[in-house]
């Protein structure tokens, strides 16, 4: 049996990622990025506007303070927002910058990796908006048929 270097082992493991397998780490990543709070944070940091401004997610990426994110994401608890931001930072999707002011100013911004994911999510958002009427009609038809 030939020995492999650490780099060769990593390359082989990467080639073998299969989210259909329960033990595959990519399954946990899919679980993380499909979370509604991750999706909404990506949209906000990726240039998404607030409902008051009427802006969509096609704006320029920008950094946001924790308090801005908290106000924008209606319904998120402080605990959930903090946990989600930490997990996104750990995965390399966002960066956290603390400025030593009184009180400390903390800003979050998308990394290149996070920005690439934001681009994909923007496409899903657009699909949902375009096809929402079709989905609602299909739901009504299904509900009438099964009632």
Short mmCIF file of C-alpha atoms in Angstrom, two decimals:
data_model
loop_
_atom_site.label_atom_id
_atom_site.label_comp_id
_atom_site.label_asym_id
_atom_site.label_seq_id
_atom_site.Cartn_x
_atom_site.Cartn_y
_atom_site.Cartn_z
CA UNK A 1 0.00 0.00 0.00
CA UNK A 2 1.47 3.35 -1.07
CA UNK A 3 1.74 6.09 1.51
CA UNK A 4 0.13 9.44 0.86
CA UNK A 5 1.19 12.89 1.94
CA UNK A 6 -1.18 15.02 4.01
CA UNK A 7 -1.92 17.16 0.95
CA UNK A 8 -2.78 14.06 -1.09
CA UNK A 9 -5.08 12.80 1.69
CA UNK A 10 -6.89 16.18 1.80
CA UNK A 11 -7.27 16.19 -1.98
CA UNK A 12 -8.69 12.66 -1.94
CA UNK A 13 -11.12 13.50 0.88
CA UNK A 14 -12.25 16.61 -0.99
CA UNK A 15 -12.89 14.57 -4.14
CA UNK A 16 -14.98 12.16 -2.08
CA UNK A 17 -17.39 14.71 -0.53
CA UNK A 18 -20.92 13.41 -1.04
CA UNK A 19 -23.77 15.18 0.75
CA UNK A 20 -25.95 12.09 0.31
CA UNK A 21 -23.76 10.32 2.88
CA UNK A 22 -24.73 10.99 6.51
CA UNK A 23 -21.15 11.45 7.71
CA UNK A 24 -20.11 13.85 4.96
CA UNK A 25 -19.10 17.28 6.31
CA UNK A 26 -20.72 18.96 3.32
CA UNK A 27 -24.11 17.89 4.72
CA UNK A 28 -23.53 20.03 7.81
CA UNK A 29 -22.50 22.93 5.60
CA UNK A 30 -25.70 22.57 3.56
CA UNK A 31 -27.67 22.56 6.78
CA UNK A 32 -25.93 25.75 7.90
CA UNK A 33 -26.33 27.72 4.67
CA UNK A 34 -29.98 26.72 4.25
CA UNK A 35 -30.83 28.31 7.61
CA UNK A 36 -33.18 31.29 7.20
CA UNK A 37 -31.03 33.56 9.39
CA UNK A 38 -27.89 32.79 7.38
CA UNK A 39 -29.79 33.53 4.18
CA UNK A 40 -31.12 36.83 5.53
CA UNK A 41 -27.73 37.91 6.90
CA UNK A 42 -26.15 37.13 3.52
CA UNK A 43 -28.83 39.21 1.83
CA UNK A 44 -28.37 42.12 4.22
CA UNK A 45 -24.57 42.22 4.02
CA UNK A 46 -24.65 41.56 0.29
CA UNK A 47 -26.44 44.83 -0.36
CA UNK A 48 -29.97 43.97 0.59
CA UNK A 49 -32.03 46.91 1.71
CA UNK A 50 -34.60 47.24 4.36
CA UNK A 51 -38.32 47.13 3.65
CA UNK A 52 -38.44 50.87 4.39
CA UNK A 53 -36.01 51.72 1.59
CA UNK A 54 -37.57 49.35 -0.91
CA UNK A 55 -34.11 48.17 -1.99
CA UNK A 56 -33.55 44.62 -3.13
CA UNK A 57 -30.50 42.38 -2.72
CA UNK A 58 -28.79 43.72 -5.83
CA UNK A 59 -27.01 46.61 -4.07
CA UNK A 60 -23.34 46.84 -3.24
CA UNK A 61 -22.03 44.65 -0.43
CA UNK A 62 -21.48 46.61 2.75
CA UNK A 63 -20.51 46.19 6.36
CA UNK A 64 -23.18 46.44 9.02
CA UNK A 65 -23.13 46.88 12.75
CA UNK A 66 -24.70 44.26 14.99
CA UNK A 67 -27.48 46.67 15.95
CA UNK A 68 -28.29 47.35 12.28
CA UNK A 69 -28.59 43.63 11.57
CA UNK A 70 -30.72 43.15 14.66
CA UNK A 71 -33.16 45.88 13.57
CA UNK A 72 -33.27 44.68 9.96
CA UNK A 73 -33.90 41.01 10.75
CA UNK A 74 -37.34 41.18 12.30
CA UNK A 75 -37.97 38.36 14.74
CA UNK A 76 -34.40 37.25 15.35
CA UNK A 77 -33.43 36.93 19.00
CA UNK A 78 -30.15 38.34 20.27
CA UNK A 79 -28.98 34.80 21.07
CA UNK A 80 -29.83 33.46 17.59
CA UNK A 81 -28.23 36.41 15.81
CA UNK A 82 -25.05 36.05 17.87
CA UNK A 83 -24.87 32.27 17.28
CA UNK A 84 -25.49 32.65 13.57
CA UNK A 85 -22.89 35.38 13.15
CA UNK A 86 -20.32 33.32 15.06
CA UNK A 87 -20.96 30.23 12.95
CA UNK A 88 -20.72 32.27 9.73
CA UNK A 89 -17.46 33.81 10.92
CA UNK A 90 -16.12 30.34 11.79
CA UNK A 91 -17.01 29.09 8.30
CA UNK A 92 -15.23 32.07 6.72
CA UNK A 93 -18.39 33.62 5.26
CA UNK A 94 -18.10 36.89 7.18
CA UNK A 95 -15.48 38.87 9.05
CA UNK A 96 -16.04 40.58 12.38
CA UNK A 97 -14.23 43.82 13.09
CA UNK A 98 -14.27 45.35 16.56
CA UNK A 99 -13.29 49.02 16.83
CA UNK A 100 -12.17 50.15 20.29
CA UNK A 101 -14.65 52.93 20.92
CA UNK A 102 -16.96 53.55 23.86
CA UNK A 103 -18.99 51.41 23.52
CA UNK A 104 -17.09 49.01 21.25
CA UNK A 105 -18.28 49.17 17.64
CA UNK A 106 -18.58 45.75 15.98
CA UNK A 107 -19.12 45.47 12.21
CA UNK A 108 -19.69 42.43 10.02
CA UNK A 109 -18.81 42.11 6.35
CA UNK A 110 -18.93 39.36 3.73
CA UNK A 111 -15.68 37.66 2.78
CA UNK A 112 -15.03 36.61 -0.81
CA UNK A 113 -16.38 33.17 0.10
CA UNK A 114 -19.51 34.72 1.63
CA UNK A 115 -19.97 36.96 -1.39
CA UNK A 116 -19.84 33.94 -3.73
CA UNK A 117 -22.56 32.27 -1.64
CA UNK A 118 -24.59 35.49 -1.65
CA UNK A 119 -24.59 35.43 -5.46
CA UNK A 120 -26.16 31.96 -5.43
CA UNK A 121 -28.73 32.92 -2.80
CA UNK A 122 -29.69 35.99 -4.83
CA UNK A 123 -30.64 33.66 -7.69
CA UNK A 124 -32.84 31.58 -5.36
CA UNK A 125 -34.52 34.72 -4.09
CA UNK A 126 -35.23 35.86 -7.64
CA UNK A 127 -36.62 32.43 -8.54
CA UNK A 128 -38.94 32.47 -5.52
CA UNK A 129 -40.23 35.94 -6.39
CA UNK A 130 -40.85 35.05 -10.05
CA UNK A 131 -42.60 31.75 -9.28
CA UNK A 132 -44.53 32.62 -6.11
CA UNK A 133 -47.86 32.99 -7.95
CA UNK A 134 -47.39 29.54 -9.51
CA UNK A 135 -46.60 27.99 -6.14
CA UNK A 136 -49.62 29.63 -4.50
CA UNK A 137 -51.89 28.39 -7.32
CA UNK A 138 -50.48 24.86 -6.99
CA UNK A 139 -51.02 24.93 -3.24
CA UNK A 140 -54.62 26.01 -3.68
CA UNK A 141 -55.22 23.26 -6.24
CA UNK A 142 -53.63 20.64 -4.01
CA UNK A 143 -55.57 21.78 -0.94
CA UNK A 144 -58.87 21.73 -2.86
CA UNK A 145 -58.12 18.24 -4.18
CA UNK A 146 -57.19 16.81 -0.80
CA UNK A 147 -59.90 18.55 1.26
#
